[in-house]
PDB file of C-alpha atoms in Angstrom:
ATOM      1  CA  MET A   1     -27.568 -36.551 -36.957  1.00 52.00           C
ATOM      2  CA  GLU A   2     -28.850 -34.850 -33.758  1.00 54.00           C
ATOM      3  CA  LEU A   3     -25.643 -35.384 -31.725  1.00 54.00           C
ATOM      4  CA  PRO A   4     -23.684 -32.398 -33.170  1.00 58.00           C
ATOM      5  CA  VAL A   5     -26.621 -30.121 -32.435  1.00 57.00           C
ATOM      6  CA  ILE A   6     -26.688 -31.261 -28.795  1.00 58.00           C
ATOM      7  CA  ILE A   7     -22.911 -30.746 -28.447  1.00 58.00           C
ATOM      8  CA  ASN A   8     -23.094 -27.282 -30.000  1.00 66.00           C
ATOM      9  CA  THR A   9     -25.921 -26.339 -27.679  1.00 69.00           C
ATOM     10  CA  LYS A  10     -23.917 -27.437 -24.645  1.00 64.00           C
ATOM     11  CA  GLU A  11     -20.861 -25.570 -25.896  1.00 65.00           C
ATOM     12  CA  ASN A  12     -22.858 -22.400 -26.436  1.00 80.00           C
ATOM     13  CA  ALA A  13     -24.361 -22.632 -22.953  1.00 81.00           C
ATOM     14  CA  PHE A  14     -20.887 -23.093 -21.452  1.00 81.00           C
ATOM     15  CA  GLN A  15     -19.499 -20.170 -23.434  1.00 83.00           C
ATOM     16  CA  GLN A  16     -22.360 -17.944 -22.327  1.00 84.00           C
ATOM     17  CA  ARG A  17     -21.869 -18.824 -18.670  1.00 84.00           C
ATOM     18  CA  PHE A  18     -18.105 -18.308 -18.973  1.00 84.00           C
ATOM     19  CA  ARG A  19     -18.615 -14.945 -20.690  1.00 86.00           C
ATOM     20  CA  ALA A  20     -21.083 -13.840 -18.014  1.00 86.00           C
ATOM     21  CA  PHE A  21     -18.665 -14.861 -15.245  1.00 84.00           C
ATOM     22  CA  SER A  22     -15.766 -13.137 -17.002  1.00 84.00           C
ATOM     23  CA  ASN A  23     -17.749  -9.899 -17.369  1.00 84.00           C
ATOM     24  CA  TRP A  24     -18.762  -9.995 -13.689  1.00 83.00           C
ATOM     25  CA  PHE A  25     -15.194 -10.721 -12.572  1.00 83.00           C
ATOM     26  CA  ASN A  26     -13.603  -7.986 -14.684  1.00 81.00           C
ATOM     27  CA  ARG A  27     -16.128  -5.368 -13.574  1.00 83.00           C
ATOM     28  CA  ASP A  28     -14.665  -5.087 -10.049  1.00 83.00           C
ATOM     29  CA  ALA A  29     -10.883  -4.859  -9.422  1.00 82.00           C
ATOM     30  CA  ARG A  30     -11.431  -6.196  -5.902  1.00 89.00           C
ATOM     31  CA  HIS A  31     -11.895  -9.684  -7.388  1.00 89.00           C
ATOM     32  CA  TYR A  32      -8.319  -9.550  -8.670  1.00 87.00           C
ATOM     33  CA  GLN A  33      -7.066  -8.284  -5.325  1.00 87.00           C
ATOM     34  CA  ILE A  34      -8.729 -11.159  -3.463  1.00 91.00           C
ATOM     35  CA  VAL A  35      -7.268 -13.753  -5.828  1.00 89.00           C
ATOM     36  CA  PHE A  36      -3.761 -12.236  -5.763  1.00 86.00           C
ATOM     37  CA  LEU A  37      -3.612 -11.700  -1.983  1.00 89.00           C
ATOM     38  CA  SER A  38      -4.918 -15.239  -1.417  1.00 91.00           C
ATOM     39  CA  SER A  39      -2.136 -16.533  -3.676  1.00 87.00           C
ATOM     40  CA  PHE A  40       0.532 -14.646  -1.708  1.00 86.00           C
ATOM     41  CA  LEU A  41      -0.826 -15.985   1.579  1.00 89.00           C
ATOM     42  CA  THR A  42      -0.918 -19.548   0.242  1.00 89.00           C
ATOM     43  CA  TYR A  43       2.661 -19.154  -0.990  1.00 86.00           C
ATOM     44  CA  GLY A  44       3.803 -17.881   2.401  1.00 85.00           C
ATOM     45  CA  ILE A  45       2.250 -20.808   4.254  1.00 88.00           C
ATOM     46  CA  ALA A  46       3.120 -23.586   1.768  1.00 87.00           C
ATOM     47  CA  VAL A  47       6.550 -22.477   0.522  1.00 82.00           C
ATOM     48  CA  LEU A  48       7.961 -20.066   3.096  1.00 82.00           C
ATOM     49  CA  GLN A  49       6.654 -22.191   5.982  1.00 84.00           C
ATOM     50  CA  TRP A  50       4.975 -19.390   7.890  1.00 84.00           C
ATOM     51  CA  GLU A  51       3.791 -20.658  11.244  1.00 81.00           C
ATOM     52  CA  ILE A  52       0.416 -19.052  11.803  1.00 80.00           C
ATOM     53  CA  ALA A  53      -2.251 -20.602  14.018  1.00 87.00           C
ATOM     54  CA  PRO A  54      -5.583 -21.245  12.233  1.00 91.00           C
ATOM     55  CA  SER A  55      -7.312 -19.438  15.096  1.00 95.00           C
ATOM     56  CA  VAL A  56      -5.438 -16.238  14.179  1.00 94.00           C
ATOM     57  CA  PHE A  57      -6.652 -16.517  10.580  1.00 92.00           C
ATOM     58  CA  ALA A  58     -10.190 -17.206  11.731  1.00 95.00           C
ATOM     59  CA  ALA A  59     -10.077 -14.187  14.048  1.00 97.00           C
ATOM     60  CA  ALA A  60      -8.999 -11.871  11.211  1.00 96.00           C
ATOM     61  CA  PHE A  61     -11.718 -12.996   8.791  1.00 96.00           C
ATOM     62  CA  SER A  62     -14.555 -13.227  11.301  1.00 97.00           C
ATOM     63  CA  ALA A  63     -13.774  -9.830  12.865  1.00 97.00           C
ATOM     64  CA  CYS A  64     -13.512  -8.055   9.496  1.00 97.00           C
ATOM     65  CA  LEU A  65     -16.615  -9.641   7.970  1.00 96.00           C
ATOM     66  CA  ILE A  66     -18.835  -9.275  11.052  1.00 96.00           C
ATOM     67  CA  THR A  67     -17.799  -5.656  11.628  1.00 96.00           C
ATOM     68  CA  GLN A  68     -18.369  -4.784   7.964  1.00 95.00           C
ATOM     69  CA  PHE A  69     -21.751  -6.533   7.981  1.00 94.00           C
ATOM     70  CA  LEU A  70     -22.908  -4.679  11.090  1.00 94.00           C
ATOM     71  CA  PHE A  71     -21.904  -1.266   9.738  1.00 92.00           C
ATOM     72  CA  VAL A  72     -23.445  -1.757   6.276  1.00 91.00           C
ATOM     73  CA  THR A  73     -26.636  -3.137   7.861  1.00 89.00           C
ATOM     74  CA  PHE A  74     -27.170   0.170   9.673  1.00 82.00           C
ATOM     75  CA  LYS A  75     -25.777   2.441   6.962  1.00 75.00           C
ATOM     76  CA  SER A  76     -25.647   1.638   3.254  1.00 70.00           C
ATOM     77  CA  LYS A  77     -27.125  -1.898   3.038  1.00 72.00           C
ATOM     78  CA  ASP A  78     -24.419  -2.527   0.421  1.00 77.00           C
ATOM     79  CA  LEU A  79     -23.425  -6.144   1.058  1.00 80.00           C
ATOM     80  CA  ASN A  80     -21.203  -5.954  -2.027  1.00 82.00           C
ATOM     81  CA  SER A  81     -18.748  -4.113   0.234  1.00 84.00           C
ATOM     82  CA  LEU A  82     -18.026  -7.387   2.065  1.00 91.00           C
ATOM     83  CA  LYS A  83     -15.407  -7.925  -0.655  1.00 92.00           C
ATOM     84  CA  SER A  84     -13.441  -5.034   0.864  1.00 91.00           C
ATOM     85  CA  ALA A  85     -13.618  -6.750   4.265  1.00 95.00           C
ATOM     86  CA  VAL A  86     -12.135  -9.911   2.741  1.00 96.00           C
ATOM     87  CA  ILE A  87      -9.267  -7.831   1.306  1.00 94.00           C
ATOM     88  CA  SER A  88      -8.649  -6.258   4.731  1.00 95.00           C
ATOM     89  CA  ALA A  89      -8.588  -9.702   6.405  1.00 96.00           C
ATOM     90  CA  LEU A  90      -6.137 -11.074   3.840  1.00 95.00           C
ATOM     91  CA  SER A  91      -3.906  -8.004   4.207  1.00 93.00           C
ATOM     92  CA  LEU A  92      -3.864  -8.366   7.999  1.00 95.00           C
ATOM     93  CA  CYS A  93      -2.825 -12.021   7.674  1.00 94.00           C
ATOM     94  CA  LEU A  94      -0.030 -11.007   5.282  1.00 91.00           C
ATOM     95  CA  LEU A  95       1.364  -8.000   7.135  1.00 92.00           C
ATOM     96  CA  LEU A  96       0.518  -8.175  10.843  1.00 94.00           C
ATOM     97  CA  LYS A  97       2.105 -10.749  13.133  1.00 92.00           C
ATOM     98  CA  THR A  98       0.650 -11.858  16.464  1.00 94.00           C
ATOM     99  CA  ASN A  99       0.193 -15.100  18.355  1.00 92.00           C
ATOM    100  CA  ASP A 100      -3.024 -14.001  20.044  1.00 95.00           C
ATOM    101  CA  PRO A 101      -6.338 -14.440  18.170  1.00 96.00           C
ATOM    102  CA  LEU A 102      -7.930 -11.724  20.313  1.00 97.00           C
ATOM    103  CA  ILE A 103      -5.308  -9.203  19.189  1.00 97.00           C
ATOM    104  CA  MET A 104      -5.894 -10.150  15.544  1.00 97.00           C
ATOM    105  CA  ALA A 105      -9.642  -9.805  16.102  1.00 97.00           C
ATOM    106  CA  LEU A 106      -9.051  -6.332  17.540  1.00 97.00           C
ATOM    107  CA  ALA A 107      -7.034  -5.441  14.429  1.00 97.00           C
ATOM    108  CA  GLY A 108      -9.925  -6.578  12.251  1.00 97.00           C
ATOM    109  CA  VAL A 109     -12.468  -4.512  14.177  1.00 97.00           C
ATOM    110  CA  LEU A 110     -10.225  -1.424  14.098  1.00 97.00           C
ATOM    111  CA  SER A 111      -9.514  -1.842  10.374  1.00 97.00           C
ATOM    112  CA  ILE A 112     -13.175  -1.942   9.397  1.00 96.00           C
ATOM    113  CA  GLY A 113     -14.504   0.318  12.148  1.00 95.00           C
ATOM    114  CA  GLY A 114     -12.001   3.063  11.329  1.00 94.00           C
ATOM    115  CA  LYS A 115     -13.234   3.049   7.748  1.00 91.00           C
ATOM    116  CA  PHE A 116     -16.745   4.001   8.830  1.00 92.00           C
ATOM    117  CA  ILE A 117     -15.776   6.407  11.646  1.00 93.00           C
ATOM    118  CA  PHE A 118     -12.940   8.493  10.144  1.00 93.00           C
ATOM    119  CA  ARG A 119     -14.591   9.914   7.035  1.00 90.00           C
ATOM    120  CA  TYR A 120     -14.655  13.266   5.255  1.00 89.00           C
ATOM    121  CA  GLY A 121     -16.446  14.228   2.057  1.00 84.00           C
ATOM    122  CA  GLY A 122     -18.173  10.861   1.813  1.00 84.00           C
ATOM    123  CA  LYS A 123     -15.006   8.711   1.883  1.00 86.00           C
ATOM    124  CA  HIS A 124     -12.610   7.353   4.480  1.00 89.00           C
ATOM    125  CA  PHE A 125      -9.144   8.878   4.593  1.00 92.00           C
ATOM    126  CA  PHE A 126      -7.185   6.099   6.352  1.00 95.00           C
ATOM    127  CA  ASN A 127      -6.295   2.927   4.514  1.00 94.00           C
ATOM    128  CA  PRO A 128      -8.357   0.414   6.560  1.00 95.00           C
ATOM    129  CA  THR A 129      -5.640  -2.222   7.015  1.00 96.00           C
ATOM    130  CA  ASN A 130      -2.948   0.370   7.670  1.00 96.00           C
ATOM    131  CA  PHE A 131      -5.122   1.974  10.365  1.00 97.00           C
ATOM    132  CA  GLY A 132      -5.845  -1.423  11.940  1.00 97.00           C
ATOM    133  CA  ILE A 133      -2.204  -2.513  11.986  1.00 97.00           C
ATOM    134  CA  ILE A 134      -0.758   0.681  13.460  1.00 97.00           C
ATOM    135  CA  THR A 135      -3.460   1.243  16.089  1.00 97.00           C
ATOM    136  CA  THR A 136      -3.274  -2.421  17.167  1.00 97.00           C
ATOM    137  CA  ILE A 137       0.503  -2.168  17.626  1.00 96.00           C
ATOM    138  CA  LEU A 138       0.099   1.061  19.594  1.00 96.00           C
ATOM    139  CA  LEU A 139      -2.719  -0.240  21.804  1.00 96.00           C
ATOM    140  CA  THR A 140      -1.566  -3.782  22.581  1.00 95.00           C
ATOM    141  CA  GLY A 141       2.187  -4.124  22.246  1.00 87.00           C
ATOM    142  CA  GLY A 142       1.465  -7.734  21.289  1.00 91.00           C
ATOM    143  CA  ALA A 143       1.607  -7.378  17.511  1.00 94.00           C
ATOM    144  CA  TRP A 144       4.343  -6.415  15.090  1.00 93.00           C
ATOM    145  CA  ILE A 145       5.333  -6.071  11.431  1.00 90.00           C
ATOM    146  CA  SER A 146       7.757  -8.714  10.148  1.00 79.00           C
ATOM    147  CA  PRO A 147       9.421  -7.733   6.822  1.00 73.00           C
ATOM    148  CA  GLY A 148      11.932 -10.600   7.178  1.00 71.00           C
ATOM    149  CA  GLN A 149       9.298 -13.316   6.823  1.00 75.00           C
ATOM    150  CA  TRP A 150       9.348 -12.938   3.032  1.00 72.00           C
ATOM    151  CA  GLY A 151      13.043 -13.721   2.572  1.00 66.00           C
ATOM    152  CA  SER A 152      14.508 -12.586  -0.768  1.00 62.00           C
ATOM    153  CA  ASP A 153      12.698 -14.837  -3.237  1.00 64.00           C
ATOM    154  CA  GLY A 154      13.099 -13.240  -6.673  1.00 59.00           C
ATOM    155  CA  LEU A 155      10.127 -15.096  -8.157  1.00 62.00           C
ATOM    156  CA  LEU A 156       7.833 -13.867  -5.411  1.00 67.00           C
ATOM    157  CA  VAL A 157       9.045 -10.303  -5.837  1.00 67.00           C
ATOM    158  CA  PHE A 158       8.400 -10.512  -9.569  1.00 64.00           C
ATOM    159  CA  CYS A 159       4.899 -11.960  -9.066  1.00 70.00           C
ATOM    160  CA  ILE A 160       3.874  -9.315  -6.520  1.00 69.00           C
ATOM    161  CA  GLY A 161       5.065  -6.587  -8.866  1.00 68.00           C
ATOM    162  CA  MET A 162       3.331  -7.938 -11.954  1.00 69.00           C
ATOM    163  CA  LEU A 163       0.041  -8.793 -10.243  1.00 72.00           C
ATOM    164  CA  GLY A 164       0.008  -5.468  -8.418  1.00 70.00           C
ATOM    165  CA  PHE A 165       0.616  -3.749 -11.741  1.00 68.00           C
ATOM    166  CA  THR A 166      -2.517  -5.439 -13.115  1.00 72.00           C
ATOM    167  CA  VAL A 167      -4.712  -4.171 -10.277  1.00 72.00           C
ATOM    168  CA  LEU A 168      -3.328  -0.623 -10.397  1.00 69.00           C
ATOM    169  CA  LEU A 169      -3.975  -0.324 -14.121  1.00 69.00           C
ATOM    170  CA  SER A 170      -7.592  -1.198 -13.434  1.00 71.00           C
ATOM    171  CA  VAL A 171      -8.117   1.358 -10.630  1.00 69.00           C
ATOM    172  CA  LYS A 172      -5.854   4.011 -12.220  1.00 75.00           C
ATOM    173  CA  ARG A 173      -3.470   4.373  -9.253  1.00 81.00           C
ATOM    174  CA  LEU A 174      -0.217   3.283 -10.911  1.00 85.00           C
ATOM    175  CA  ASP A 175       1.094   6.850 -10.545  1.00 89.00           C
ATOM    176  CA  ILE A 176       1.167   6.504  -6.747  1.00 92.00           C
ATOM    177  CA  ALA A 177       3.115   3.224  -6.801  1.00 90.00           C
ATOM    178  CA  ILE A 178       5.679   4.530  -9.292  1.00 90.00           C
ATOM    179  CA  THR A 179       6.155   7.822  -7.424  1.00 95.00           C
ATOM    180  CA  PHE A 180       6.476   6.265  -3.977  1.00 95.00           C
ATOM    181  CA  PHE A 181       8.848   3.508  -5.073  1.00 92.00           C
ATOM    182  CA  SER A 182      11.004   5.840  -7.192  1.00 93.00           C
ATOM    183  CA  VAL A 183      11.433   8.510  -4.522  1.00 96.00           C
ATOM    184  CA  PHE A 184      11.949   6.000  -1.694  1.00 95.00           C
ATOM    185  CA  SER A 185      14.503   3.927  -3.640  1.00 93.00           C
ATOM    186  CA  LEU A 186      16.427   6.972  -4.906  1.00 94.00           C
ATOM    187  CA  LEU A 187      16.751   8.413  -1.411  1.00 95.00           C
ATOM    188  CA  ASN A 188      17.901   5.049  -0.047  1.00 93.00           C
ATOM    189  CA  PHE A 189      20.346   4.563  -2.930  1.00 91.00           C
ATOM    190  CA  PHE A 190      21.903   7.961  -2.270  1.00 91.00           C
ATOM    191  CA  ARG A 191      22.109   7.265   1.469  1.00 91.00           C
ATOM    192  CA  SER A 192      23.343   3.646   1.471  1.00 88.00           C
ATOM    193  CA  VAL A 193      25.460   3.396  -1.697  1.00 87.00           C
ATOM    194  CA  MET A 194      26.718   6.903  -2.387  1.00 87.00           C
ATOM    195  CA  GLN A 195      26.970   8.293   1.154  1.00 89.00           C
ATOM    196  CA  LEU A 196      27.740   5.239   3.320  1.00 88.00           C
ATOM    197  CA  GLY A 197      29.587   3.287   0.622  1.00 86.00           C
ATOM    198  CA  TRP A 198      27.575   0.073   0.951  1.00 85.00           C
ATOM    199  CA  THR A 199      27.507  -2.337  -1.999  1.00 84.00           C
ATOM    200  CA  ALA A 200      24.622  -2.379  -4.472  1.00 80.00           C
ATOM    201  CA  ASP A 201      23.700  -5.877  -3.231  1.00 80.00           C
ATOM    202  CA  VAL A 202      22.677  -4.439   0.126  1.00 77.00           C
ATOM    203  CA  PHE A 203      20.538  -1.837  -1.592  1.00 78.00           C
ATOM    204  CA  ILE A 204      18.839  -4.449  -3.836  1.00 78.00           C
ATOM    205  CA  HIS A 205      18.180  -6.719  -0.847  1.00 75.00           C
ATOM    206  CA  GLN A 206      16.416  -3.859   0.958  1.00 74.00           C
ATOM    207  CA  PHE A 207      13.985  -3.473  -1.931  1.00 75.00           C
ATOM    208  CA  SER A 208      13.211  -7.156  -2.452  1.00 72.00           C
ATOM    209  CA  SER A 209      11.077  -7.281   0.697  1.00 76.00           C
ATOM    210  CA  GLY A 210       7.610  -8.701   0.124  1.00 78.00           C
ATOM    211  CA  THR A 211       6.228  -6.357   2.781  1.00 82.00           C
ATOM    212  CA  LEU A 212       7.539  -3.282   0.951  1.00 86.00           C
ATOM    213  CA  LEU A 213       6.110  -4.467  -2.382  1.00 83.00           C
ATOM    214  CA  LEU A 214       2.742  -5.338  -0.869  1.00 85.00           C
ATOM    215  CA  PHE A 215       2.696  -1.870   0.670  1.00 89.00           C
ATOM    216  CA  THR A 216       3.610  -0.275  -2.673  1.00 87.00           C
ATOM    217  CA  PHE A 217       1.140  -2.139  -4.871  1.00 84.00           C
ATOM    218  CA  PHE A 218      -1.721  -3.009  -2.515  1.00 84.00           C
ATOM    219  CA  MET A 219      -1.808  -0.508   0.383  1.00 88.00           C
ATOM    220  CA  ILE A 220      -0.627   3.023  -0.403  1.00 86.00           C
ATOM    221  CA  THR A 221      -2.484   2.752  -3.727  1.00 83.00           C
ATOM    222  CA  ASP A 222      -5.932   2.236  -2.157  1.00 85.00           C
ATOM    223  CA  PRO A 223      -8.111   4.210  -4.627  1.00 86.00           C
ATOM    224  CA  VAL A 224     -10.642   5.284  -1.978  1.00 87.00           C
ATOM    225  CA  SER A 225      -8.331   6.732   0.699  1.00 89.00           C
ATOM    226  CA  THR A 226      -5.791   8.384  -1.632  1.00 91.00           C
ATOM    227  CA  PRO A 227      -6.130  11.924  -3.072  1.00 92.00           C
ATOM    228  CA  SER A 228      -8.478  12.069  -6.052  1.00 90.00           C
ATOM    229  CA  HIS A 229      -6.539  14.533  -8.237  1.00 93.00           C
ATOM    230  CA  PRO A 230      -3.590  13.017 -10.183  1.00 92.00           C
ATOM    231  CA  ALA A 231      -1.216  15.910  -9.339  1.00 94.00           C
ATOM    232  CA  ALA A 232      -2.141  15.728  -5.655  1.00 95.00           C
ATOM    233  CA  ARG A 233      -1.447  11.994  -5.663  1.00 94.00           C
ATOM    234  CA  ILE A 234       2.091  12.576  -6.963  1.00 95.00           C
ATOM    235  CA  VAL A 235       2.862  15.149  -4.240  1.00 96.00           C
ATOM    236  CA  TRP A 236       1.264  13.032  -1.526  1.00 95.00           C
ATOM    237  CA  ALA A 237       3.091   9.813  -2.541  1.00 95.00           C
ATOM    238  CA  SER A 238       6.387  11.739  -2.583  1.00 97.00           C
ATOM    239  CA  MET A 239       5.725  12.976   0.952  1.00 97.00           C
ATOM    240  CA  VAL A 240       4.999   9.421   2.159  1.00 97.00           C
ATOM    241  CA  ALA A 241       8.234   8.224   0.523  1.00 97.00           C
ATOM    242  CA  MET A 242      10.344  10.985   2.106  1.00 97.00           C
ATOM    243  CA  LEU A 243       8.893  10.411   5.587  1.00 97.00           C
ATOM    244  CA  SER A 244       9.397   6.641   5.143  1.00 97.00           C
ATOM    245  CA  PHE A 245      13.027   7.263   4.277  1.00 96.00           C
ATOM    246  CA  TYR A 246      13.558   9.505   7.306  1.00 97.00           C
ATOM    247  CA  LEU A 247      11.905   7.031   9.694  1.00 97.00           C
ATOM    248  CA  SER A 248      13.864   4.046   8.373  1.00 94.00           C
ATOM    249  CA  ALA A 249      17.274   5.665   7.795  1.00 93.00           C
ATOM    250  CA  PHE A 250      17.493   7.939  10.820  1.00 94.00           C
ATOM    251  CA  GLN A 251      14.952   6.628  13.363  1.00 94.00           C
ATOM    252  CA  PHE A 252      15.362   2.895  12.507  1.00 93.00           C
ATOM    253  CA  VAL A 253      11.600   2.321  12.603  1.00 94.00           C
ATOM    254  CA  ASN A 254      10.494  -1.187  11.645  1.00 90.00           C
ATOM    255  CA  GLY A 255       7.917  -1.059   8.837  1.00 91.00           C
ATOM    256  CA  ALA A 256       8.574   2.660   8.294  1.00 95.00           C
ATOM    257  CA  PRO A 257       6.348   3.039   5.170  1.00 95.00           C
ATOM    258  CA  LEU A 258       3.300   1.824   7.111  1.00 96.00           C
ATOM    259  CA  TRP A 259       3.941   4.370   9.875  1.00 97.00           C
ATOM    260  CA  ALA A 260       4.503   7.159   7.343  1.00 97.00           C
ATOM    261  CA  LEU A 261       1.238   6.361   5.564  1.00 96.00           C
ATOM    262  CA  PHE A 262      -0.633   6.386   8.877  1.00 97.00           C
ATOM    263  CA  MET A 263       0.816   9.791   9.843  1.00 97.00           C
ATOM    264  CA  LEU A 264       0.138  11.471   6.491  1.00 97.00           C
ATOM    265  CA  SER A 265      -3.249   9.973   5.608  1.00 95.00           C
ATOM    266  CA  PRO A 266      -5.243  12.854   7.205  1.00 95.00           C
ATOM    267  CA  LEU A 267      -3.571  15.229   4.708  1.00 95.00           C
ATOM    268  CA  THR A 268      -5.656  13.671   1.939  1.00 94.00           C
ATOM    269  CA  ILE A 269      -8.558  15.751   3.279  1.00 94.00           C
ATOM    270  CA  LEU A 270      -6.653  18.946   2.409  1.00 95.00           C
ATOM    271  CA  PHE A 271      -5.523  17.604  -0.961  1.00 94.00           C
ATOM    272  CA  ASN A 272      -9.099  16.738  -1.917  1.00 92.00           C
ATOM    273  CA  LYS A 273     -10.304  20.149  -0.725  1.00 91.00           C
ATOM    274  CA  PHE A 274      -7.776  22.221  -2.681  1.00 92.00           C
ATOM    275  CA  PHE A 275      -7.463  19.852  -5.657  1.00 89.00           C
ATOM    276  CA  PRO A 276     -11.051  18.746  -6.326  1.00 85.00           C
ATOM    277  CA  HIS A 277     -11.511  15.828  -8.718  1.00 82.00           C
ATOM    278  CA  THR A 278     -13.937  13.022  -9.472  1.00 82.00           C
ATOM    279  CA  LYS A 279     -14.282  10.704  -6.467  1.00 77.00           C
ATOM    280  CA  PHE A 280     -13.398   7.040  -7.014  1.00 74.00           C
ATOM    281  CA  SER A 281     -16.099   4.385  -6.755  1.00 71.00           C
ATOM    282  CA  TRP A 282     -15.555   0.621  -6.979  1.00 62.00           C
ATOM    283  CA  LEU A 283     -18.635   0.143  -9.186  1.00 63.00           C
TER     284      LEU A 283
END
C-alpha cells in the first residue's frame, strides 16, 4: 500500500526540479542562443564536413571566456555574463575562418575587449563578434569570412530561420531582422532579376546562405548594441541593408552585411541620443 505514495513522491520531486529548470532556462534568451548556435556548429562539422582544427575551437572559447572573466572581475563582478562570452565564441567558430589558433585567439580577445572599451550611455555599441571578426581580418590578413561553407541546404536554412525567430520574439528584436532582410532582398531582387535579367533561382540561391541568415537572426539583432527605440531600429536596419547591398552589388565585398554593420554601428549612439527609450537588459 505504500508503493504508490513513494512513486508519487518521486514524480512530484522530478516535476518540481523540471519546473525549476524550465523557469531558469526560459528567463534568459541567451540559453536558447547557446543551444541553437551549438546545434548549427555541430551540424556544420558532422554533416557539412567542416574541417576545423580543435586547437582553433579551443582558442576561440578560451580567449573569449578568459577575457570576459578578467573584465568582469575588475568591473561588474557579474559572472552571469560569461554566457555572452560563450555566444561570442560560438559565433566566431561559425562565421570566421582561419587556420591559426593565435589569430582565432586574437579575434576572441578583440570581440570581448571591444565590448568593454567601446561603450556609450552604459552599453556597448559594436556587436562583439562583428567587431572581433572585422578587426581581426583588418589586422592580420590571415582570417576570412566563408559564406560558401554552408552550401544551399534547405533544411538548415529553415532551421536557422525558425530558431532565430524564437530568440528574437523573446528579446523583442524581430523588427530589425524583418526590416534588414526585406530591404536587402528587395534591392537585390530589383538589381539581379529585374535589371540584369538573371533567373529567380540565382536570387534564391543568394539568400539561402547560412552566413546571411546567421547574420540576420543572431548578429544584427543583438539587443544590447542596437538602437533602443523601435522606430530608430527600423531606420538603422534599413541603412545597414542599403549599405550591404551597395558593398555586395557594386564593390563585390565578401561578407558585405558584416562590413556594413561594423561601419554603421557607431550611429547607434546618435539614435539612442535623439530617440531615447528603455535600455535593454538580459535579466
